[in-house]
PDB file of C-alpha atoms in Angstrom:
ATOM      1  CA  MET E   1      -6.095  10.575  -6.444  1.00  0.00           C
ATOM      2  CA  THR E   2      -7.300   7.896  -8.882  1.00  0.00           C
ATOM      3  CA  LEU E   3      -8.204   4.344  -7.870  1.00  0.00           C
ATOM      4  CA  THR E   4      -5.001   3.128  -9.521  1.00  0.00           C
ATOM      5  CA  GLN E   5      -2.929   5.600  -7.509  1.00  0.00           C
ATOM      6  CA  LEU E   6      -4.825   4.545  -4.393  1.00  0.00           C
ATOM      7  CA  PHE E   7      -3.689   0.976  -4.949  1.00  0.00           C
ATOM      8  CA  CYS E   8      -0.153   2.060  -5.754  1.00  0.00           C
ATOM      9  CA  ARG E   9       0.102   3.954  -2.474  1.00  0.00           C
ATOM     10  CA  SER E  10      -1.420   1.058  -0.620  1.00  0.00           C
ATOM     11  CA  LEU E  11       0.926  -1.552  -2.065  1.00  0.00           C
ATOM     12  CA  LEU E  12       3.228  -1.685   0.951  1.00  0.00           C
ATOM     13  CA  CYS E  13       4.970  -4.675   2.554  1.00  0.00           C
ATOM     14  CA  CYS E  14       3.387  -7.117   4.983  1.00  0.00           C
ATOM     15  CA  ALA E  15       4.984  -9.770   7.187  1.00  0.00           C
ATOM     16  CA  ILE E  16       4.561 -12.801   9.440  1.00  0.00           C
ATOM     17  CA  ALA E  17       5.220 -12.869  13.174  1.00  0.00           C
ATOM     18  CA  SER E  18       8.556 -13.734  14.765  1.00  0.00           C
ATOM     19  CA  PRO E  19       9.776 -13.651  18.371  1.00  0.00           C
ATOM     20  CA  ALA E  20      11.946 -10.521  18.156  1.00  0.00           C
ATOM     21  CA  PHE E  21      10.763  -6.923  17.739  1.00  0.00           C
ATOM     22  CA  ALA E  22      12.996  -4.356  16.025  1.00  0.00           C
ATOM     23  CA  ASP E  23      12.716  -1.089  14.124  1.00  0.00           C
ATOM     24  CA  VAL E  24      12.895  -1.731  10.388  1.00  0.00           C
ATOM     25  CA  THR E  25      13.950   0.292   7.337  1.00  0.00           C
ATOM     26  CA  LEU E  26      13.316  -0.978   3.799  1.00  0.00           C
ATOM     27  CA  LYS E  27      14.783   0.791   0.785  1.00  0.00           C
ATOM     28  CA  SER E  28      13.166  -0.093  -2.546  1.00  0.00           C
ATOM     29  CA  LYS E  29      13.500   0.813  -6.187  1.00  0.00           C
ATOM     30  CA  GLY E  30      10.344   1.169  -8.207  1.00  0.00           C
ATOM     31  CA  SER E  31       9.002   1.746 -11.688  1.00  0.00           C
ATOM     32  CA  ALA E  32       5.611   2.140 -13.299  1.00  0.00           C
ATOM     33  CA  THR E  33       4.090   2.286 -16.767  1.00  0.00           C
ATOM     34  CA  GLY E  34       0.716   3.757 -17.640  1.00  0.00           C
ATOM     35  CA  ALA E  35      -0.594   7.310 -17.515  1.00  0.00           C
ATOM     36  CA  ALA E  36      -2.613   6.700 -14.336  1.00  0.00           C
ATOM     37  CA  VAL E  37       0.470   5.998 -12.218  1.00  0.00           C
ATOM     38  CA  GLY E  38       3.050   8.241 -13.855  1.00  0.00           C
ATOM     39  CA  SER E  39       3.179  10.574 -10.854  1.00  0.00           C
ATOM     40  CA  MET E  40       3.690   7.636  -8.482  1.00  0.00           C
ATOM     41  CA  THR E  41       6.865   6.382 -10.138  1.00  0.00           C
ATOM     42  CA  GLY E  42      10.018   6.506  -8.043  1.00  0.00           C
ATOM     43  CA  ASP E  43      12.154   4.900  -5.357  1.00  0.00           C
ATOM     44  CA  LYS E  44      10.877   4.462  -1.824  1.00  0.00           C
ATOM     45  CA  ILE E  45      12.019   4.119   1.790  1.00  0.00           C
ATOM     46  CA  GLU E  46       9.726   2.591   4.418  1.00  0.00           C
ATOM     47  CA  TYR E  47      10.273   2.869   8.174  1.00  0.00           C
ATOM     48  CA  VAL E  48       8.370   0.864  10.808  1.00  0.00           C
ATOM     49  CA  LYS E  49       8.542   1.546  14.539  1.00  0.00           C
ATOM     50  CA  GLY E  50       5.909  -0.069  16.735  1.00  0.00           C
ATOM     51  CA  ALA E  51       2.455   0.901  15.466  1.00  0.00           C
ATOM     52  CA  LYS E  52       3.795   3.552  13.080  1.00  0.00           C
ATOM     53  CA  MET E  53       4.997   3.428   9.485  1.00  0.00           C
ATOM     54  CA  ARG E  54       6.579   6.204   7.429  1.00  0.00           C
ATOM     55  CA  THR E  55       6.975   5.975   3.646  1.00  0.00           C
ATOM     56  CA  ASP E  56       9.238   8.435   1.802  1.00  0.00           C
ATOM     57  CA  GLN E  57       8.919   8.528  -1.965  1.00  0.00           C
ATOM     58  CA  THR E  58      10.634  10.603  -4.626  1.00  0.00           C
ATOM     59  CA  THR E  59       8.405  10.551  -7.692  1.00  0.00           C
ATOM     60  CA  GLY E  60       9.531  10.348 -11.281  1.00  0.00           C
ATOM     61  CA  ALA E  61       8.951  14.119 -11.509  1.00  0.00           C
ATOM     62  CA  GLY E  62      11.265  14.701  -8.536  1.00  0.00           C
ATOM     63  CA  ARG E  63       8.594  15.522  -5.930  1.00  0.00           C
ATOM     64  CA  LYS E  64       9.356  14.452  -2.367  1.00  0.00           C
ATOM     65  CA  LEU E  65       6.335  12.958  -0.591  1.00  0.00           C
ATOM     66  CA  THR E  66       5.881  11.289   2.795  1.00  0.00           C
ATOM     67  CA  THR E  67       3.020   9.240   4.214  1.00  0.00           C
ATOM     68  CA  ILE E  68       2.897   8.480   7.964  1.00  0.00           C
ATOM     69  CA  VAL E  69       0.398   5.942   9.331  1.00  0.00           C
ATOM     70  CA  ASP E  70      -0.251   5.596  13.067  1.00  0.00           C
ATOM     71  CA  ALA E  71      -2.269   2.452  13.739  1.00  0.00           C
ATOM     72  CA  SER E  72      -2.708   3.277  17.430  1.00  0.00           C
ATOM     73  CA  THR E  73      -4.461   6.609  16.803  1.00  0.00           C
ATOM     74  CA  ARG E  74      -5.878   5.672  13.376  1.00  0.00           C
ATOM     75  CA  GLN E  75      -4.337   8.697  11.718  1.00  0.00           C
ATOM     76  CA  LEU E  76      -2.832   9.064   8.260  1.00  0.00           C
ATOM     77  CA  ILE E  77      -0.526  12.010   7.553  1.00  0.00           C
ATOM     78  CA  SER E  78       0.279  13.013   3.969  1.00  0.00           C
ATOM     79  CA  ILE E  79       3.255  15.384   3.586  1.00  0.00           C
ATOM     80  CA  ASP E  80       4.347  17.354   0.515  1.00  0.00           C
ATOM     81  CA  HIS E  81       7.890  18.503   1.270  1.00  0.00           C
ATOM     82  CA  ASP E  82       8.111  20.771  -1.772  1.00  0.00           C
ATOM     83  CA  LYS E  83       5.097  22.764  -0.560  1.00  0.00           C
ATOM     84  CA  LYS E  84       5.896  22.238   3.144  1.00  0.00           C
ATOM     85  CA  GLU E  85       2.305  21.143   3.698  1.00  0.00           C
ATOM     86  CA  ALA E  86       0.814  18.248   5.675  1.00  0.00           C
ATOM     87  CA  GLN E  87      -2.698  16.806   5.792  1.00  0.00           C
ATOM     88  CA  VAL E  88      -3.699  14.898   8.933  1.00  0.00           C
ATOM     89  CA  MET E  89      -6.612  12.539   8.278  1.00  0.00           C
ATOM     90  CA  ASP E  90      -8.770  10.816  10.881  1.00  0.00           C
ATOM     91  CA  MET E  91      -9.375   7.328   9.451  1.00  0.00           C
ATOM     92  CA  LYS E  92     -11.848   6.044  12.051  1.00  0.00           C
ATOM     93  CA  GLY E  93     -14.771   6.399   9.634  1.00  0.00           C
ATOM     94  CA  VAL E  94     -13.071   4.266   6.970  1.00  0.00           C
ATOM     95  CA  ALA E  95     -13.348   1.087   9.012  1.00  0.00           C
ATOM     96  CA  ASP E  96     -17.091   1.718   9.420  1.00  0.00           C
ATOM     97  CA  SER E  97     -17.512   2.087   5.639  1.00  0.00           C
ATOM     98  CA  MET E  98     -15.556  -1.107   5.008  1.00  0.00           C
ATOM     99  CA  SER E  99     -17.518  -3.105   7.588  1.00  0.00           C
ATOM    100  CA  ARG E 100     -20.742  -2.554   5.629  1.00  0.00           C
ATOM    101  CA  ILE E 101     -19.358  -4.057   2.416  1.00  0.00           C
ATOM    102  CA  GLY E 102     -20.219  -7.652   1.555  1.00  0.00           C
ATOM    103  CA  VAL E 103     -17.584 -10.058   0.309  1.00  0.00           C
ATOM    104  CA  GLU E 104     -19.610 -11.969  -2.271  1.00  0.00           C
ATOM    105  CA  ASN E 105     -18.333  -9.936  -5.239  1.00  0.00           C
ATOM    106  CA  ILE E 106     -14.784  -9.314  -3.983  1.00  0.00           C
ATOM    107  CA  SER E 107     -12.077 -11.836  -4.821  1.00  0.00           C
ATOM    108  CA  VAL E 108      -8.601 -11.966  -3.260  1.00  0.00           C
ATOM    109  CA  SER E 109      -6.288 -14.898  -3.944  1.00  0.00           C
ATOM    110  CA  ILE E 110      -2.612 -15.528  -3.163  1.00  0.00           C
ATOM    111  CA  THR E 111      -1.238 -18.848  -4.425  1.00  0.00           C
ATOM    112  CA  PRO E 112       2.329 -20.255  -4.402  1.00  0.00           C
ATOM    113  CA  ALA E 113       4.038 -20.305  -7.793  1.00  0.00           C
ATOM    114  CA  GLY E 114       6.514 -22.993  -6.717  1.00  0.00           C
ATOM    115  CA  THR E 115       9.616 -20.892  -7.449  1.00  0.00           C
ATOM    116  CA  THR E 116      12.087 -18.788  -5.430  1.00  0.00           C
ATOM    117  CA  ARG E 117      14.264 -15.724  -6.038  1.00  0.00           C
ATOM    118  CA  GLN E 118      17.256 -14.044  -4.431  1.00  0.00           C
ATOM    119  CA  VAL E 119      16.475 -10.432  -3.515  1.00  0.00           C
ATOM    120  CA  ALA E 120      18.674  -8.182  -1.326  1.00  0.00           C
ATOM    121  CA  GLY E 121      20.577 -11.223  -0.047  1.00  0.00           C
ATOM    122  CA  LYS E 122      17.423 -13.115   0.984  1.00  0.00           C
ATOM    123  CA  THR E 123      15.662 -16.126  -0.510  1.00  0.00           C
ATOM    124  CA  CYS E 124      12.023 -15.324  -1.185  1.00  0.00           C
ATOM    125  CA  GLU E 125       9.162 -17.487  -2.373  1.00  0.00           C
ATOM    126  CA  VAL E 126       7.103 -16.339  -5.353  1.00  0.00           C
ATOM    127  CA  TYR E 127       3.312 -16.101  -5.007  1.00  0.00           C
ATOM    128  CA  ASP E 128       0.747 -15.165  -7.653  1.00  0.00           C
ATOM    129  CA  MET E 129      -1.686 -12.574  -6.313  1.00  0.00           C
ATOM    130  CA  LYS E 130      -4.994 -11.503  -7.821  1.00  0.00           C
ATOM    131  CA  ILE E 131      -7.638  -9.053  -6.626  1.00  0.00           C
ATOM    132  CA  ALA E 132     -10.944  -8.467  -8.428  1.00  0.00           C
ATOM    133  CA  VAL E 133     -13.436  -5.914  -7.137  1.00  0.00           C
ATOM    134  CA  PRO E 134     -16.545  -4.371  -8.782  1.00  0.00           C
ATOM    135  CA  ILE E 135     -16.443  -0.620  -9.422  1.00  0.00           C
ATOM    136  CA  ASP E 136     -19.430   1.676 -10.027  1.00  0.00           C
ATOM    137  CA  MET E 137     -18.608   4.315 -12.644  1.00  0.00           C
ATOM    138  CA  GLY E 138     -21.899   6.091 -13.240  1.00  0.00           C
ATOM    139  CA  LYS E 139     -24.072   3.822 -15.354  1.00  0.00           C
ATOM    140  CA  MET E 140     -21.168   1.503 -16.123  1.00  0.00           C
ATOM    141  CA  LYS E 141     -20.456  -1.609 -14.100  1.00  0.00           C
ATOM    142  CA  MET E 142     -16.788  -2.508 -14.268  1.00  0.00           C
ATOM    143  CA  THR E 143     -14.296  -4.668 -12.410  1.00  0.00           C
ATOM    144  CA  MET E 144     -10.833  -3.579 -11.313  1.00  0.00           C
ATOM    145  CA  VAL E 145      -8.398  -6.494 -11.594  1.00  0.00           C
ATOM    146  CA  MET E 146      -4.950  -6.311  -9.967  1.00  0.00           C
ATOM    147  CA  SER E 147      -2.658  -9.288 -10.500  1.00  0.00           C
ATOM    148  CA  GLY E 148       0.977 -10.305 -10.589  1.00  0.00           C
ATOM    149  CA  PRO E 149       3.848 -12.103  -8.810  1.00  0.00           C
ATOM    150  CA  HIS E 150       4.974 -11.180  -5.270  1.00  0.00           C
ATOM    151  CA  CYS E 151       8.236 -12.481  -3.804  1.00  0.00           C
ATOM    152  CA  LEU E 152       7.867 -12.988  -0.025  1.00  0.00           C
ATOM    153  CA  VAL E 153      10.615 -13.520   2.578  1.00  0.00           C
ATOM    154  CA  LYS E 154       9.611 -15.536   5.637  1.00  0.00           C
ATOM    155  CA  ASN E 155      12.599 -14.740   7.821  1.00  0.00           C
ATOM    156  CA  GLY E 156      13.438 -11.048   7.763  1.00  0.00           C
ATOM    157  CA  PRO E 157      14.296  -8.478  10.461  1.00  0.00           C
ATOM    158  CA  GLY E 158      11.455  -6.954  12.458  1.00  0.00           C
ATOM    159  CA  GLN E 159       8.769  -9.341  11.294  1.00  0.00           C
ATOM    160  CA  ALA E 160       6.791  -9.045  14.524  1.00  0.00           C
ATOM    161  CA  ASP E 161       6.627  -5.262  14.060  1.00  0.00           C
ATOM    162  CA  PHE E 162       5.290  -5.656  10.539  1.00  0.00           C
ATOM    163  CA  GLN E 163       2.763  -8.273  11.653  1.00  0.00           C
ATOM    164  CA  ALA E 164       1.356  -6.112  14.446  1.00  0.00           C
ATOM    165  CA  PHE E 165       1.343  -2.957  12.320  1.00  0.00           C
ATOM    166  CA  TYR E 166      -0.424  -4.467   9.327  1.00  0.00           C
ATOM    167  CA  LYS E 167      -2.971  -6.321  11.410  1.00  0.00           C
ATOM    168  CA  ALA E 168      -4.050  -3.106  13.136  1.00  0.00           C
ATOM    169  CA  SER E 169      -3.801  -1.018   9.959  1.00  0.00           C
ATOM    170  CA  SER E 170      -5.797  -3.339   7.708  1.00  0.00           C
ATOM    171  CA  GLU E 171      -8.563  -3.721  10.288  1.00  0.00           C
ATOM    172  CA  GLY E 172      -8.759   0.058  10.700  1.00  0.00           C
ATOM    173  CA  GLY E 173      -8.681   0.881   6.989  1.00  0.00           C
ATOM    174  CA  LEU E 174      -5.450   2.857   7.408  1.00  0.00           C
ATOM    175  CA  LEU E 175      -3.728   1.724   4.223  1.00  0.00           C
ATOM    176  CA  VAL E 176      -6.072   3.552   1.856  1.00  0.00           C
ATOM    177  CA  ASP E 177      -7.021   7.134   1.103  1.00  0.00           C
ATOM    178  CA  GLN E 178      -9.955   8.363   3.215  1.00  0.00           C
ATOM    179  CA  ALA E 179     -11.990   9.936   0.410  1.00  0.00           C
ATOM    180  CA  GLN E 180     -11.545   6.974  -1.924  1.00  0.00           C
ATOM    181  CA  ALA E 181     -12.359   4.500   0.847  1.00  0.00           C
ATOM    182  CA  LYS E 182     -15.671   6.257   1.447  1.00  0.00           C
ATOM    183  CA  SER E 183     -16.555   6.554  -2.263  1.00  0.00           C
ATOM    184  CA  GLN E 184     -15.299   3.060  -3.223  1.00  0.00           C
ATOM    185  CA  PRO E 185     -15.278   1.018   0.004  1.00  0.00           C
ATOM    186  CA  GLY E 186     -15.137  -2.212  -2.002  1.00  0.00           C
ATOM    187  CA  VAL E 187     -11.629  -1.336  -3.185  1.00  0.00           C
ATOM    188  CA  ALA E 188     -10.610  -0.486   0.374  1.00  0.00           C
ATOM    189  CA  LYS E 189     -11.953  -3.796   1.645  1.00  0.00           C
ATOM    190  CA  ALA E 190     -10.147  -5.758  -1.081  1.00  0.00           C
ATOM    191  CA  LEU E 191      -6.853  -4.059  -0.217  1.00  0.00           C
ATOM    192  CA  ALA E 192      -7.359  -4.766   3.479  1.00  0.00           C
ATOM    193  CA  ASP E 193      -8.045  -8.429   2.726  1.00  0.00           C
ATOM    194  CA  MET E 194      -4.875  -8.563   0.618  1.00  0.00           C
ATOM    195  CA  HIS E 195      -2.736  -7.175   3.440  1.00  0.00           C
ATOM    196  CA  LYS E 196      -4.205  -9.631   5.940  1.00  0.00           C
ATOM    197  CA  LYS E 197      -3.489 -12.627   3.715  1.00  0.00           C
ATOM    198  CA  MET E 198       0.014 -11.499   2.824  1.00  0.00           C
ATOM    199  CA  SER E 199       0.852 -10.906   6.490  1.00  0.00           C
ATOM    200  CA  GLU E 200       0.546 -14.657   7.020  1.00  0.00           C
ATOM    201  CA  LEU E 201       3.165 -15.460   4.369  1.00  0.00           C
ATOM    202  CA  GLY E 202       6.086 -13.043   4.600  1.00  0.00           C
ATOM    203  CA  VAL E 203       7.615  -9.676   3.741  1.00  0.00           C
ATOM    204  CA  PRO E 204       7.290  -8.735   0.037  1.00  0.00           C
ATOM    205  CA  TYR E 205      10.814  -8.051  -1.227  1.00  0.00           C
ATOM    206  CA  ALA E 206       9.707  -7.770  -4.868  1.00  0.00           C
ATOM    207  CA  SER E 207       6.424  -7.414  -6.752  1.00  0.00           C
ATOM    208  CA  GLU E 208       5.022  -6.702 -10.184  1.00  0.00           C
ATOM    209  CA  MET E 209       1.385  -5.675 -10.299  1.00  0.00           C
ATOM    210  CA  THR E 210      -0.734  -5.259 -13.441  1.00  0.00           C
ATOM    211  CA  ILE E 211      -3.846  -3.119 -12.938  1.00  0.00           C
ATOM    212  CA  GLN E 212      -6.668  -3.300 -15.487  1.00  0.00           C
ATOM    213  CA  MET E 213     -10.349  -2.428 -15.763  1.00  0.00           C
ATOM    214  CA  GLN E 214     -12.734  -5.014 -17.218  1.00  0.00           C
ATOM    215  CA  GLY E 215     -16.268  -4.537 -18.484  1.00  0.00           C
ATOM    216  CA  GLU E 216     -18.468  -4.208 -21.563  1.00  0.00           C
ATOM    217  CA  GLY E 217     -19.141  -1.308 -23.904  1.00  0.00           C
ATOM    218  CA  PRO E 218     -17.027   1.284 -25.769  1.00  0.00           C
ATOM    219  CA  MET E 219     -15.836   3.065 -22.631  1.00  0.00           C
ATOM    220  CA  ALA E 220     -14.802  -0.211 -21.013  1.00  0.00           C
ATOM    221  CA  GLU E 221     -12.827  -1.176 -24.110  1.00  0.00           C
ATOM    222  CA  MET E 222     -11.022   2.165 -24.005  1.00  0.00           C
ATOM    223  CA  MET E 223     -10.174   1.797 -20.319  1.00  0.00           C
ATOM    224  CA  LYS E 224      -8.825  -1.715 -20.888  1.00  0.00           C
ATOM    225  CA  LYS E 225      -6.090  -0.163 -23.025  1.00  0.00           C
ATOM    226  CA  SER E 226      -5.024   2.209 -20.229  1.00  0.00           C
ATOM    227  CA  GLY E 227      -3.820  -0.474 -17.834  1.00  0.00           C
ATOM    228  CA  SER E 228      -0.774   0.052 -15.644  1.00  0.00           C
ATOM    229  CA  ILE E 229       2.135  -2.016 -14.348  1.00  0.00           C
ATOM    230  CA  ILE E 230       3.829  -1.222 -11.033  1.00  0.00           C
ATOM    231  CA  SER E 231       7.096  -2.924 -10.041  1.00  0.00           C
ATOM    232  CA  THR E 232       9.027  -2.677  -6.763  1.00  0.00           C
ATOM    233  CA  GLU E 233      12.121  -4.433  -5.387  1.00  0.00           C
ATOM    234  CA  VAL E 234      13.857  -4.109  -2.018  1.00  0.00           C
ATOM    235  CA  ILE E 235      17.538  -3.204  -2.325  1.00  0.00           C
ATOM    236  CA  GLU E 236      18.505  -2.684   1.331  1.00  0.00           C
ATOM    237  CA  VAL E 237      17.170  -3.668   4.773  1.00  0.00           C
ATOM    238  CA  SER E 238      18.207  -2.274   8.178  1.00  0.00           C
ATOM    239  CA  ALA E 239      17.147  -2.986  11.773  1.00  0.00           C
ATOM    240  CA  ALA E 240      18.891   0.102  13.220  1.00  0.00           C
ATOM    241  CA  PRO E 241      16.890   2.066  15.858  1.00  0.00           C
ATOM    242  CA  LEU E 242      14.648   4.835  14.506  1.00  0.00           C
ATOM    243  CA  ALA E 243      14.056   8.214  16.172  1.00  0.00           C
ATOM    244  CA  ALA E 244      10.480   8.977  17.264  1.00  0.00           C
ATOM    245  CA  SER E 245      10.706  12.369  15.530  1.00  0.00           C
ATOM    246  CA  LEU E 246      10.865  10.576  12.184  1.00  0.00           C
ATOM    247  CA  PHE E 247       7.117   9.946  12.513  1.00  0.00           C
ATOM    248  CA  GLU E 248       6.164  13.581  13.167  1.00  0.00           C
ATOM    249  CA  VAL E 249       5.381  16.489  10.843  1.00  0.00           C
ATOM    250  CA  PRO E 250       8.501  18.662  10.450  1.00  0.00           C
ATOM    251  CA  GLU E 251       8.475  22.036  12.176  1.00  0.00           C
ATOM    252  CA  GLY E 252       7.371  24.987  10.052  1.00  0.00           C
ATOM    253  CA  TYR E 253       5.016  22.955   7.845  1.00  0.00           C
ATOM    254  CA  THR E 254       1.380  24.055   7.320  1.00  0.00           C
ATOM    255  CA  VAL E 255      -0.954  21.412   8.791  1.00  0.00           C
ATOM    256  CA  THR E 256      -4.536  20.820   7.624  1.00  0.00           C
ATOM    257  CA  LYS E 257      -6.850  18.391   9.445  1.00  0.00           C
ATOM    258  CA  ARG E 258      -9.492  16.371   7.609  1.00  0.00           C
TER     259      ARG E 258
END
């Protein structure tokens, strides 16, 4: 999984607290341009129940993938339904890697754009988000920059569930891939900071994220041209109760623990 794909998988919704708890289902449509994220293109359904989130995604190539995050046990489960395989990853070590990273070179900003949109029957406020984090690529020193508008809804169903889930998940490093978090903990820390800040503002109902690499030299110039754009928009929201079995690996699947 590339760093761009890591961000794409980690670009999930966050929310602010509200008095009522409820199971939540978000259906979204998505698109992406750029070779690095071609396999990540596709529509998505996200389910949140207590400390657990399940994300179902059908890629542009037709593959059916599921990611299940359990904030209480700090586990991440990646499921490939076509192969009937599941990987169960213990993410406890990710938080340790992230805790050793300084913040002096990592920049995360979310600022109001002063405009609103109507998305899925809700009024959302537009914010401009930007993340900049240094990346070591051998002898090259580069910076990954992720920026673009996010449309956040302050009053949506199940906001308390989202708030609790994302607080626990961002602190535990659960919203990133384990291997990438260990090899590039700066990226993991930047993503965690983004989720924390967004959780104070609302649920993202729409977003458009441009991902680019910046640096000097011939290789850096080449990588600048391979930037990607990822867009998502919520099309349906439900607060209907969710079965606990939805957050388990289906029977008959091969399970590998990492």
